[in-house]
Amino acid sequence: TDEALPRGSPEDGQEEAALKMMQGREDSKLRRVQFRPCIDLRGGKVTQIVGATLKDNEKGGTEAVTNFESKKGAAYFAQMYKKDRLKGGHVIMLGPGNEEAALEALRAYPGGLHVGGGITPENAQKYLDAGASHVIVTSYVFKNGEIKLDKLKELVDTVGKERLVLDLSCRRLMKGGASKGFYVVTDRWQKFTNYEINEENIMMLAKYCSEFLVHGVDKEGKRSGIETELVSFLGSVSPIPVTYAGGIRSLQDVQIVSDIGNGRVDFTIGSALDIFGGDLPYKDVVEKYGPDEE
């Protein structure tokens, strides 16, 4: 169907846009991948969980296997990321009770962080006004296992493509002992959609947003290594910036992301970092993969 594309979508000059995308792919091979920090919030506290265990409970909250819970507030970590000039990190609200903590983080580092978790056209501007550079969306545009382009276009009309990040958190779909590919998951990462992470879908969604955030959910919080097939795929096809999260446990894993992602996939580390109870020194990651010296 010939639906009108939203503000910021490449309808006119598609050949020129395609050439720019290809040029971006070539240029990105020369770049150094960037560390994108995170602030995951659950019950108003900074936490690190095993992603695949997150689910709603009967009391209206969430439950999950927790790796770490900080005594420090969200603003503390935001200020640390600001001091180290780390741009484009994400604040993720895992369930209810996290709004105030998220707003505190955004106010502590204006323009430095993205925010996601329950974002809608009705509340997106509130987070942007508080200091978010971008809003991150998954569940609002994926309903009943399908993508709803009308909802995606509504978001683009509300905040603009340039301030929208699509979270394509995904899990490997297994049938009969065989992998059927990676599919977007929603609702605390428990429900599979029918939306496969393939080149056609990536190219279509890139018309509507400025970046992708991709959690390899089955690796999230386990410090068991990365989803190499997924990272390699993202590095080969995504025409816009993409950040991968899930399973990174060492600088060697980061180097793998850089290599197989063709220098085009940035990364997040959570549970493995010493600031979140792990063994990998945060300062070492910042030193090697932080901002370029000015």
PDB file of C-alpha atoms in Angstrom:
ATOM      1  CA  THR A   1       0.000   0.000   0.000  1.00  0.00           C
ATOM      2  CA  ASP A   2       1.144   3.534  -0.775  1.00  0.00           C
ATOM      3  CA  GLU A   3       1.133   5.038   2.699  1.00  0.00           C
ATOM      4  CA  ALA A   4       2.445   8.538   3.307  1.00  0.00           C
ATOM      5  CA  LEU A   5       5.829   8.408   4.951  1.00  0.00           C
ATOM      6  CA  PRO A   6       6.366  10.465   8.123  1.00  0.00           C
ATOM      7  CA  ARG A   7       8.457  13.552   8.588  1.00  0.00           C
ATOM      8  CA  GLY A   8      12.116  12.809   7.950  1.00  0.00           C
ATOM      9  CA  SER A   9      11.500   9.693   5.833  1.00  0.00           C
ATOM     10  CA  PRO A  10      13.329   9.354   2.489  1.00  0.00           C
ATOM     11  CA  GLU A  11      10.613   9.315  -0.121  1.00  0.00           C
ATOM     12  CA  ASP A  12      12.107  11.785  -2.586  1.00  0.00           C
ATOM     13  CA  GLY A  13      15.642  11.264  -3.817  1.00  0.00           C
ATOM     14  CA  GLN A  14      15.796   7.599  -2.844  1.00  0.00           C
ATOM     15  CA  GLU A  15      18.805   6.966  -5.074  1.00  0.00           C
ATOM     16  CA  GLU A  16      20.714   9.758  -3.347  1.00  0.00           C
ATOM     17  CA  ALA A  17      19.697   8.398   0.059  1.00  0.00           C
ATOM     18  CA  ALA A  18      20.847   4.911  -0.911  1.00  0.00           C
ATOM     19  CA  LEU A  19      24.210   6.264  -2.036  1.00  0.00           C
ATOM     20  CA  LYS A  20      24.622   8.079   1.273  1.00  0.00           C
ATOM     21  CA  MET A  21      23.787   4.892   3.142  1.00  0.00           C
ATOM     22  CA  MET A  22      26.403   2.952   1.176  1.00  0.00           C
ATOM     23  CA  GLN A  23      28.965   5.695   1.754  1.00  0.00           C
ATOM     24  CA  GLY A  24      28.162   5.509   5.449  1.00  0.00           C
ATOM     25  CA  ARG A  25      28.862   1.789   5.390  1.00  0.00           C
ATOM     26  CA  GLU A  26      32.263   2.344   3.816  1.00  0.00           C
ATOM     27  CA  ASP A  27      33.186   5.217   6.133  1.00  0.00           C
ATOM     28  CA  SER A  28      32.169   3.266   9.225  1.00  0.00           C
ATOM     29  CA  LYS A  29      34.796   0.619   8.540  1.00  0.00           C
ATOM     30  CA  LEU A  30      37.382   3.276   9.383  1.00  0.00           C
ATOM     31  CA  ARG A  31      35.835   4.298  12.713  1.00  0.00           C
ATOM     32  CA  ARG A  32      36.561   3.101  16.215  1.00  0.00           C
ATOM     33  CA  VAL A  33      33.536   1.573  17.909  1.00  0.00           C
ATOM     34  CA  GLN A  34      32.164   3.508  20.864  1.00  0.00           C
ATOM     35  CA  PHE A  35      31.208   2.440  24.363  1.00  0.00           C
ATOM     36  CA  ARG A  36      27.579   3.366  25.073  1.00  0.00           C
ATOM     37  CA  PRO A  37      26.948   3.163  28.828  1.00  0.00           C
ATOM     38  CA  CYS A  38      23.692   2.111  30.451  1.00  0.00           C
ATOM     39  CA  ILE A  39      21.491   2.816  33.442  1.00  0.00           C
ATOM     40  CA  ASP A  40      18.955   0.008  33.866  1.00  0.00           C
ATOM     41  CA  LEU A  41      16.205   0.811  36.363  1.00  0.00           C
ATOM     42  CA  ARG A  42      13.921  -1.558  38.215  1.00  0.00           C
ATOM     43  CA  GLY A  43      11.817  -0.432  41.138  1.00  0.00           C
ATOM     44  CA  GLY A  44      13.551   2.946  40.972  1.00  0.00           C
ATOM     45  CA  LYS A  45      16.994   1.429  41.575  1.00  0.00           C
ATOM     46  CA  VAL A  46      19.970   0.971  39.254  1.00  0.00           C
ATOM     47  CA  THR A  47      20.201  -2.744  38.610  1.00  0.00           C
ATOM     48  CA  GLN A  48      21.557  -5.429  36.321  1.00  0.00           C
ATOM     49  CA  ILE A  49      19.381  -8.439  35.571  1.00  0.00           C
ATOM     50  CA  VAL A  50      19.440 -11.624  33.513  1.00  0.00           C
ATOM     51  CA  GLY A  51      17.357 -10.321  30.618  1.00  0.00           C
ATOM     52  CA  ALA A  52      15.484 -13.480  29.710  1.00  0.00           C
ATOM     53  CA  THR A  53      14.152 -13.840  33.297  1.00  0.00           C
ATOM     54  CA  LEU A  54      12.290 -10.497  33.417  1.00  0.00           C
ATOM     55  CA  LYS A  55       8.523 -10.861  33.692  1.00  0.00           C
ATOM     56  CA  ASP A  56       5.457  -9.222  35.189  1.00  0.00           C
ATOM     57  CA  ASN A  57       4.146 -10.468  38.508  1.00  0.00           C
ATOM     58  CA  GLU A  58       0.654 -10.631  39.992  1.00  0.00           C
ATOM     59  CA  LYS A  59       1.259  -7.561  42.161  1.00  0.00           C
ATOM     60  CA  GLY A  60       1.631  -5.239  39.181  1.00  0.00           C
ATOM     61  CA  GLY A  61       5.420  -5.122  39.363  1.00  0.00           C
ATOM     62  CA  THR A  62       8.181  -7.185  37.802  1.00  0.00           C
ATOM     63  CA  GLU A  63      10.441 -10.012  38.874  1.00  0.00           C
ATOM     64  CA  ALA A  64      13.774 -11.171  37.517  1.00  0.00           C
ATOM     65  CA  VAL A  65      17.042 -12.835  38.402  1.00  0.00           C
ATOM     66  CA  THR A  66      19.162  -9.908  39.606  1.00  0.00           C
ATOM     67  CA  ASN A  67      22.933  -9.771  39.167  1.00  0.00           C
ATOM     68  CA  PHE A  68      23.433  -6.431  40.868  1.00  0.00           C
ATOM     69  CA  GLU A  69      21.575  -3.629  42.596  1.00  0.00           C
ATOM     70  CA  SER A  70      23.353  -0.356  43.318  1.00  0.00           C
ATOM     71  CA  LYS A  71      23.076   1.730  46.465  1.00  0.00           C
ATOM     72  CA  LYS A  72      23.853   4.752  44.302  1.00  0.00           C
ATOM     73  CA  GLY A  73      21.103   6.575  42.439  1.00  0.00           C
ATOM     74  CA  ALA A  74      20.608   6.938  38.708  1.00  0.00           C
ATOM     75  CA  ALA A  75      21.901  10.519  38.771  1.00  0.00           C
ATOM     76  CA  TYR A  76      25.246   9.337  40.175  1.00  0.00           C
ATOM     77  CA  PHE A  77      25.879   7.177  37.116  1.00  0.00           C
ATOM     78  CA  ALA A  78      24.624   9.890  34.755  1.00  0.00           C
ATOM     79  CA  GLN A  79      27.081  12.358  36.287  1.00  0.00           C
ATOM     80  CA  MET A  80      29.895   9.842  35.927  1.00  0.00           C
ATOM     81  CA  TYR A  81      29.108   9.328  32.246  1.00  0.00           C
ATOM     82  CA  LYS A  82      28.968  13.101  31.775  1.00  0.00           C
ATOM     83  CA  LYS A  83      32.369  13.523  33.420  1.00  0.00           C
ATOM     84  CA  ASP A  84      33.818  10.897  31.079  1.00  0.00           C
ATOM     85  CA  ARG A  85      32.092  12.516  28.051  1.00  0.00           C
ATOM     86  CA  LEU A  86      30.276   9.299  27.103  1.00  0.00           C
ATOM     87  CA  LYS A  87      27.457  10.162  24.715  1.00  0.00           C
ATOM     88  CA  GLY A  88      24.464   8.120  23.622  1.00  0.00           C
ATOM     89  CA  GLY A  89      24.107   5.854  26.626  1.00  0.00           C
ATOM     90  CA  HIS A  90      20.668   4.566  27.493  1.00  0.00           C
ATOM     91  CA  VAL A  91      18.414   4.738  30.531  1.00  0.00           C
ATOM     92  CA  ILE A  92      15.983   1.810  30.456  1.00  0.00           C
ATOM     93  CA  MET A  93      12.921   1.663  32.711  1.00  0.00           C
ATOM     94  CA  LEU A  94      12.231  -2.015  33.361  1.00  0.00           C
ATOM     95  CA  GLY A  95       8.621  -1.917  34.474  1.00  0.00           C
ATOM     96  CA  PRO A  96       6.756   0.542  36.730  1.00  0.00           C
ATOM     97  CA  GLY A  97       8.164   2.754  39.457  1.00  0.00           C
ATOM     98  CA  ASN A  98      11.153   4.095  37.526  1.00  0.00           C
ATOM     99  CA  GLU A  99       9.976   7.402  36.088  1.00  0.00           C
ATOM    100  CA  GLU A 100      11.434   9.715  38.735  1.00  0.00           C
ATOM    101  CA  ALA A 101      14.810   7.939  38.756  1.00  0.00           C
ATOM    102  CA  ALA A 102      14.956   8.187  34.964  1.00  0.00           C
ATOM    103  CA  LEU A 103      14.127  11.895  35.044  1.00  0.00           C
ATOM    104  CA  GLU A 104      16.855  12.459  37.658  1.00  0.00           C
ATOM    105  CA  ALA A 105      19.412  10.803  35.381  1.00  0.00           C
ATOM    106  CA  LEU A 106      18.326  12.852  32.366  1.00  0.00           C
ATOM    107  CA  ARG A 107      18.504  16.105  34.311  1.00  0.00           C
ATOM    108  CA  ALA A 108      21.987  15.195  35.553  1.00  0.00           C
ATOM    109  CA  TYR A 109      23.292  14.769  31.999  1.00  0.00           C
ATOM    110  CA  PRO A 110      21.242  16.918  29.604  1.00  0.00           C
ATOM    111  CA  GLY A 111      21.648  15.852  25.987  1.00  0.00           C
ATOM    112  CA  GLY A 112      23.828  12.881  26.878  1.00  0.00           C
ATOM    113  CA  LEU A 113      21.398  10.007  27.320  1.00  0.00           C
ATOM    114  CA  HIS A 114      18.615   8.148  25.543  1.00  0.00           C
ATOM    115  CA  VAL A 115      15.620   6.880  27.524  1.00  0.00           C
ATOM    116  CA  GLY A 116      13.306   3.950  26.964  1.00  0.00           C
ATOM    117  CA  GLY A 117      10.652   1.845  28.650  1.00  0.00           C
ATOM    118  CA  GLY A 118       6.981   2.688  28.246  1.00  0.00           C
ATOM    119  CA  ILE A 119       7.575   5.588  25.850  1.00  0.00           C
ATOM    120  CA  THR A 120       4.467   6.803  24.002  1.00  0.00           C
ATOM    121  CA  PRO A 121       3.568   9.900  21.970  1.00  0.00           C
ATOM    122  CA  GLU A 122       1.833  11.217  25.090  1.00  0.00           C
ATOM    123  CA  ASN A 123       4.861  11.088  27.408  1.00  0.00           C
ATOM    124  CA  ALA A 124       7.835  11.294  25.028  1.00  0.00           C
ATOM    125  CA  GLN A 125       8.128  15.078  25.167  1.00  0.00           C
ATOM    126  CA  LYS A 126       8.354  15.022  28.952  1.00  0.00           C
ATOM    127  CA  TYR A 127      11.554  12.983  28.772  1.00  0.00           C
ATOM    128  CA  LEU A 128      12.984  15.102  25.969  1.00  0.00           C
ATOM    129  CA  ASP A 129      12.255  18.239  27.981  1.00  0.00           C
ATOM    130  CA  ALA A 130      14.019  16.677  30.980  1.00  0.00           C
ATOM    131  CA  GLY A 131      17.188  16.284  28.930  1.00  0.00           C
ATOM    132  CA  ALA A 132      16.962  13.085  26.892  1.00  0.00           C
ATOM    133  CA  SER A 133      18.630  13.412  23.514  1.00  0.00           C
ATOM    134  CA  HIS A 134      16.494  10.557  22.122  1.00  0.00           C
ATOM    135  CA  VAL A 135      13.604   8.341  23.153  1.00  0.00           C
ATOM    136  CA  ILE A 136      13.777   4.564  22.688  1.00  0.00           C
ATOM    137  CA  VAL A 137      10.703   2.594  21.678  1.00  0.00           C
ATOM    138  CA  THR A 138       9.749  -1.053  21.249  1.00  0.00           C
ATOM    139  CA  SER A 139       6.447  -2.177  22.732  1.00  0.00           C
ATOM    140  CA  TYR A 140       4.440   0.837  21.568  1.00  0.00           C
ATOM    141  CA  VAL A 141       5.012  -0.012  17.909  1.00  0.00           C
ATOM    142  CA  PHE A 142       4.838  -3.804  18.258  1.00  0.00           C
ATOM    143  CA  LYS A 143       1.377  -4.965  19.313  1.00  0.00           C
ATOM    144  CA  ASN A 144      -0.052  -8.497  19.316  1.00  0.00           C
ATOM    145  CA  GLY A 145       3.067  -9.810  17.666  1.00  0.00           C
ATOM    146  CA  GLU A 146       3.005  -7.392  14.728  1.00  0.00           C
ATOM    147  CA  ILE A 147       4.545  -4.044  13.876  1.00  0.00           C
ATOM    148  CA  LYS A 148       2.059  -1.189  13.760  1.00  0.00           C
ATOM    149  CA  LEU A 149       3.337   1.340  11.240  1.00  0.00           C
ATOM    150  CA  ASP A 150       0.610   3.820  12.113  1.00  0.00           C
ATOM    151  CA  LYS A 151       1.906   3.959  15.694  1.00  0.00           C
ATOM    152  CA  LEU A 152       5.491   4.267  14.477  1.00  0.00           C
ATOM    153  CA  LYS A 153       4.529   7.153  12.197  1.00  0.00           C
ATOM    154  CA  GLU A 154       2.685   8.810  15.065  1.00  0.00           C
ATOM    155  CA  LEU A 155       5.876   8.714  17.127  1.00  0.00           C
ATOM    156  CA  VAL A 156       7.926  10.129  14.265  1.00  0.00           C
ATOM    157  CA  ASP A 157       5.411  12.950  13.845  1.00  0.00           C
ATOM    158  CA  THR A 158       5.594  13.635  17.579  1.00  0.00           C
ATOM    159  CA  VAL A 159       9.349  13.627  18.260  1.00  0.00           C
ATOM    160  CA  GLY A 160      10.963  13.551  14.801  1.00  0.00           C
ATOM    161  CA  LYS A 161      12.945  10.745  13.201  1.00  0.00           C
ATOM    162  CA  GLU A 162      16.199  12.330  14.374  1.00  0.00           C
ATOM    163  CA  ARG A 163      15.262  11.837  18.055  1.00  0.00           C
ATOM    164  CA  LEU A 164      13.815   8.337  17.801  1.00  0.00           C
ATOM    165  CA  VAL A 165      15.691   5.098  18.536  1.00  0.00           C
ATOM    166  CA  LEU A 166      14.052   1.746  17.833  1.00  0.00           C
ATOM    167  CA  ASP A 167      14.867  -1.010  20.295  1.00  0.00           C
ATOM    168  CA  LEU A 168      14.957  -4.241  18.314  1.00  0.00           C
ATOM    169  CA  SER A 169      15.657  -6.482  21.283  1.00  0.00           C
ATOM    170  CA  CYS A 170      15.460  -9.994  19.952  1.00  0.00           C
ATOM    171  CA  ARG A 171      15.762 -13.678  20.688  1.00  0.00           C
ATOM    172  CA  ARG A 172      16.618 -16.647  18.534  1.00  0.00           C
ATOM    173  CA  LEU A 173      13.472 -18.559  17.533  1.00  0.00           C
ATOM    174  CA  MET A 174      13.993 -22.301  17.790  1.00  0.00           C
ATOM    175  CA  LYS A 175      11.702 -24.861  16.178  1.00  0.00           C
ATOM    176  CA  GLY A 176      12.399 -28.565  16.097  1.00  0.00           C
ATOM    177  CA  GLY A 177      15.874 -27.970  17.462  1.00  0.00           C
ATOM    178  CA  ALA A 178      16.778 -25.643  14.579  1.00  0.00           C
ATOM    179  CA  SER A 179      17.209 -21.875  14.543  1.00  0.00           C
ATOM    180  CA  LYS A 180      14.660 -19.945  12.521  1.00  0.00           C
ATOM    181  CA  GLY A 181      16.479 -16.620  12.951  1.00  0.00           C
ATOM    182  CA  PHE A 182      16.232 -13.710  15.376  1.00  0.00           C
ATOM    183  CA  TYR A 183      12.837 -12.168  16.091  1.00  0.00           C
ATOM    184  CA  VAL A 184      11.891  -8.973  17.956  1.00  0.00           C
ATOM    185  CA  VAL A 185      10.500  -9.645  21.452  1.00  0.00           C
ATOM    186  CA  THR A 186       8.285  -7.367  23.547  1.00  0.00           C
ATOM    187  CA  ASP A 187       6.510  -7.261  26.925  1.00  0.00           C
ATOM    188  CA  ARG A 188       9.566  -7.599  29.187  1.00  0.00           C
ATOM    189  CA  TRP A 189      11.246  -9.584  26.379  1.00  0.00           C
ATOM    190  CA  GLN A 190       8.887 -12.531  26.925  1.00  0.00           C
ATOM    191  CA  LYS A 191       6.646 -12.364  23.824  1.00  0.00           C
ATOM    192  CA  PHE A 192       7.907 -13.148  20.345  1.00  0.00           C
ATOM    193  CA  THR A 193       6.627 -10.987  17.512  1.00  0.00           C
ATOM    194  CA  ASN A 194       6.438 -12.149  13.914  1.00  0.00           C
ATOM    195  CA  TYR A 195       9.070  -9.550  13.015  1.00  0.00           C
ATOM    196  CA  GLU A 196      12.338 -11.124  11.943  1.00  0.00           C
ATOM    197  CA  ILE A 197      15.638  -9.259  12.098  1.00  0.00           C
ATOM    198  CA  ASN A 198      16.433  -9.482   8.388  1.00  0.00           C
ATOM    199  CA  GLU A 199      17.817  -7.052   5.839  1.00  0.00           C
ATOM    200  CA  GLU A 200      14.467  -6.057   4.344  1.00  0.00           C
ATOM    201  CA  ASN A 201      13.011  -5.198   7.749  1.00  0.00           C
ATOM    202  CA  ILE A 202      16.129  -3.362   8.924  1.00  0.00           C
ATOM    203  CA  MET A 203      16.171  -1.217   5.786  1.00  0.00           C
ATOM    204  CA  MET A 204      12.468  -0.423   6.133  1.00  0.00           C
ATOM    205  CA  LEU A 205      12.693   0.591   9.797  1.00  0.00           C
ATOM    206  CA  ALA A 206      15.774   2.727   9.140  1.00  0.00           C
ATOM    207  CA  LYS A 207      13.487   5.143   7.290  1.00  0.00           C
ATOM    208  CA  TYR A 208      11.739   5.969  10.543  1.00  0.00           C
ATOM    209  CA  CYS A 209      14.480   6.360  13.161  1.00  0.00           C
ATOM    210  CA  SER A 210      18.000   7.636  13.714  1.00  0.00           C
ATOM    211  CA  GLU A 211      19.475   4.597  15.499  1.00  0.00           C
ATOM    212  CA  PHE A 212      18.829   1.006  16.507  1.00  0.00           C
ATOM    213  CA  LEU A 213      19.434  -0.461  19.953  1.00  0.00           C
ATOM    214  CA  VAL A 214      19.614  -4.250  19.842  1.00  0.00           C
ATOM    215  CA  HIS A 215      19.671  -6.413  22.954  1.00  0.00           C
ATOM    216  CA  GLY A 216      20.659 -10.027  22.407  1.00  0.00           C
ATOM    217  CA  VAL A 217      18.175 -11.021  25.099  1.00  0.00           C
ATOM    218  CA  ASP A 218      19.301 -14.615  25.568  1.00  0.00           C
ATOM    219  CA  LYS A 219      22.800 -13.322  26.348  1.00  0.00           C
ATOM    220  CA  GLU A 220      21.721 -10.291  28.383  1.00  0.00           C
ATOM    221  CA  GLY A 221      23.136 -10.357  31.904  1.00  0.00           C
ATOM    222  CA  LYS A 222      24.807 -13.756  31.559  1.00  0.00           C
ATOM    223  CA  ARG A 223      28.369 -12.663  30.729  1.00  0.00           C
ATOM    224  CA  SER A 224      28.530 -15.637  28.398  1.00  0.00           C
ATOM    225  CA  GLY A 225      29.830 -13.984  25.240  1.00  0.00           C
ATOM    226  CA  ILE A 226      28.032 -12.217  22.429  1.00  0.00           C
ATOM    227  CA  GLU A 227      25.511 -13.232  19.776  1.00  0.00           C
ATOM    228  CA  THR A 228      28.149 -13.306  17.045  1.00  0.00           C
ATOM    229  CA  GLU A 229      25.733 -14.093  14.224  1.00  0.00           C
ATOM    230  CA  LEU A 230      23.532 -11.154  15.197  1.00  0.00           C
ATOM    231  CA  VAL A 231      26.416  -8.673  15.537  1.00  0.00           C
ATOM    232  CA  SER A 232      27.896  -9.723  12.213  1.00  0.00           C
ATOM    233  CA  PHE A 233      24.534  -9.319  10.509  1.00  0.00           C
ATOM    234  CA  LEU A 234      23.932  -5.863  11.993  1.00  0.00           C
ATOM    235  CA  GLY A 235      27.387  -4.729  10.939  1.00  0.00           C
ATOM    236  CA  SER A 236      26.796  -5.850   7.384  1.00  0.00           C
ATOM    237  CA  VAL A 237      23.333  -4.422   6.723  1.00  0.00           C
ATOM    238  CA  SER A 238      22.324  -1.573   9.037  1.00  0.00           C
ATOM    239  CA  PRO A 239      22.384   1.769   7.189  1.00  0.00           C
ATOM    240  CA  ILE A 240      22.120   3.766  10.447  1.00  0.00           C
ATOM    241  CA  PRO A 241      24.026   3.656  13.764  1.00  0.00           C
ATOM    242  CA  VAL A 242      23.384   0.558  15.866  1.00  0.00           C
ATOM    243  CA  THR A 243      24.317  -0.360  19.430  1.00  0.00           C
ATOM    244  CA  TYR A 244      24.512  -3.965  20.589  1.00  0.00           C
ATOM    245  CA  ALA A 245      23.984  -5.161  24.168  1.00  0.00           C
ATOM    246  CA  GLY A 246      24.194  -8.649  25.582  1.00  0.00           C
ATOM    247  CA  GLY A 247      26.840 -10.974  27.000  1.00  0.00           C
ATOM    248  CA  ILE A 248      29.974  -8.848  26.684  1.00  0.00           C
ATOM    249  CA  ARG A 249      32.372  -9.901  29.452  1.00  0.00           C
ATOM    250  CA  SER A 250      35.826  -8.661  28.399  1.00  0.00           C
ATOM    251  CA  LEU A 251      37.774  -6.321  26.158  1.00  0.00           C
ATOM    252  CA  GLN A 252      38.360  -9.335  23.935  1.00  0.00           C
ATOM    253  CA  ASP A 253      34.608  -9.605  23.405  1.00  0.00           C
ATOM    254  CA  VAL A 254      34.521  -5.909  22.495  1.00  0.00           C
ATOM    255  CA  GLN A 255      37.246  -6.503  19.926  1.00  0.00           C
ATOM    256  CA  ILE A 256      35.133  -9.279  18.435  1.00  0.00           C
ATOM    257  CA  VAL A 257      32.179  -6.886  18.173  1.00  0.00           C
ATOM    258  CA  SER A 258      34.446  -4.375  16.434  1.00  0.00           C
ATOM    259  CA  ASP A 259      35.851  -6.947  14.017  1.00  0.00           C
ATOM    260  CA  ILE A 260      32.763  -8.893  12.992  1.00  0.00           C
ATOM    261  CA  GLY A 261      30.601  -5.769  13.089  1.00  0.00           C
ATOM    262  CA  ASN A 262      32.922  -4.085  10.568  1.00  0.00           C
ATOM    263  CA  GLY A 263      33.515  -1.200  12.974  1.00  0.00           C
ATOM    264  CA  ARG A 264      29.868  -0.229  12.578  1.00  0.00           C
ATOM    265  CA  VAL A 265      28.325  -1.638  15.759  1.00  0.00           C
ATOM    266  CA  ASP A 266      28.743   0.259  19.028  1.00  0.00           C
ATOM    267  CA  PHE A 267      28.311  -1.632  22.284  1.00  0.00           C
ATOM    268  CA  THR A 268      26.969  -1.597  25.811  1.00  0.00           C
ATOM    269  CA  ILE A 269      28.384  -3.491  28.789  1.00  0.00           C
ATOM    270  CA  GLY A 270      26.345  -4.057  31.923  1.00  0.00           C
ATOM    271  CA  SER A 271      26.854  -6.851  34.426  1.00  0.00           C
ATOM    272  CA  ALA A 272      30.502  -7.438  33.539  1.00  0.00           C
ATOM    273  CA  LEU A 273      31.592  -3.917  34.583  1.00  0.00           C
ATOM    274  CA  ASP A 274      33.089  -3.380  38.033  1.00  0.00           C
ATOM    275  CA  ILE A 275      30.694  -0.467  38.634  1.00  0.00           C
ATOM    276  CA  PHE A 276      27.899  -3.050  38.401  1.00  0.00           C
ATOM    277  CA  GLY A 277      29.560  -5.769  40.447  1.00  0.00           C
ATOM    278  CA  GLY A 278      31.594  -7.416  37.673  1.00  0.00           C
ATOM    279  CA  ASP A 279      35.310  -7.838  37.011  1.00  0.00           C
ATOM    280  CA  LEU A 280      35.879  -5.632  33.956  1.00  0.00           C
ATOM    281  CA  PRO A 281      37.228  -2.208  34.959  1.00  0.00           C
ATOM    282  CA  TYR A 282      34.952   0.581  33.738  1.00  0.00           C
ATOM    283  CA  LYS A 283      37.960   2.904  33.427  1.00  0.00           C
ATOM    284  CA  ASP A 284      39.698   0.481  31.038  1.00  0.00           C
ATOM    285  CA  VAL A 285      36.667   0.431  28.741  1.00  0.00           C
ATOM    286  CA  VAL A 286      36.394   4.227  28.802  1.00  0.00           C
ATOM    287  CA  GLU A 287      40.108   4.605  28.123  1.00  0.00           C
ATOM    288  CA  LYS A 288      40.029   2.348  25.075  1.00  0.00           C
ATOM    289  CA  TYR A 289      36.533   2.944  23.697  1.00  0.00           C
ATOM    290  CA  GLY A 290      35.486   6.288  25.153  1.00  0.00           C
ATOM    291  CA  PRO A 291      35.340   9.578  23.247  1.00  0.00           C
ATOM    292  CA  ASP A 292      38.180  10.566  20.960  1.00  0.00           C
ATOM    293  CA  GLU A 293      40.527  13.118  22.458  1.00  0.00           C
ATOM    294  CA  GLU A 294      39.611  16.631  21.448  1.00  0.00           C
TER     295      GLU A 294
END
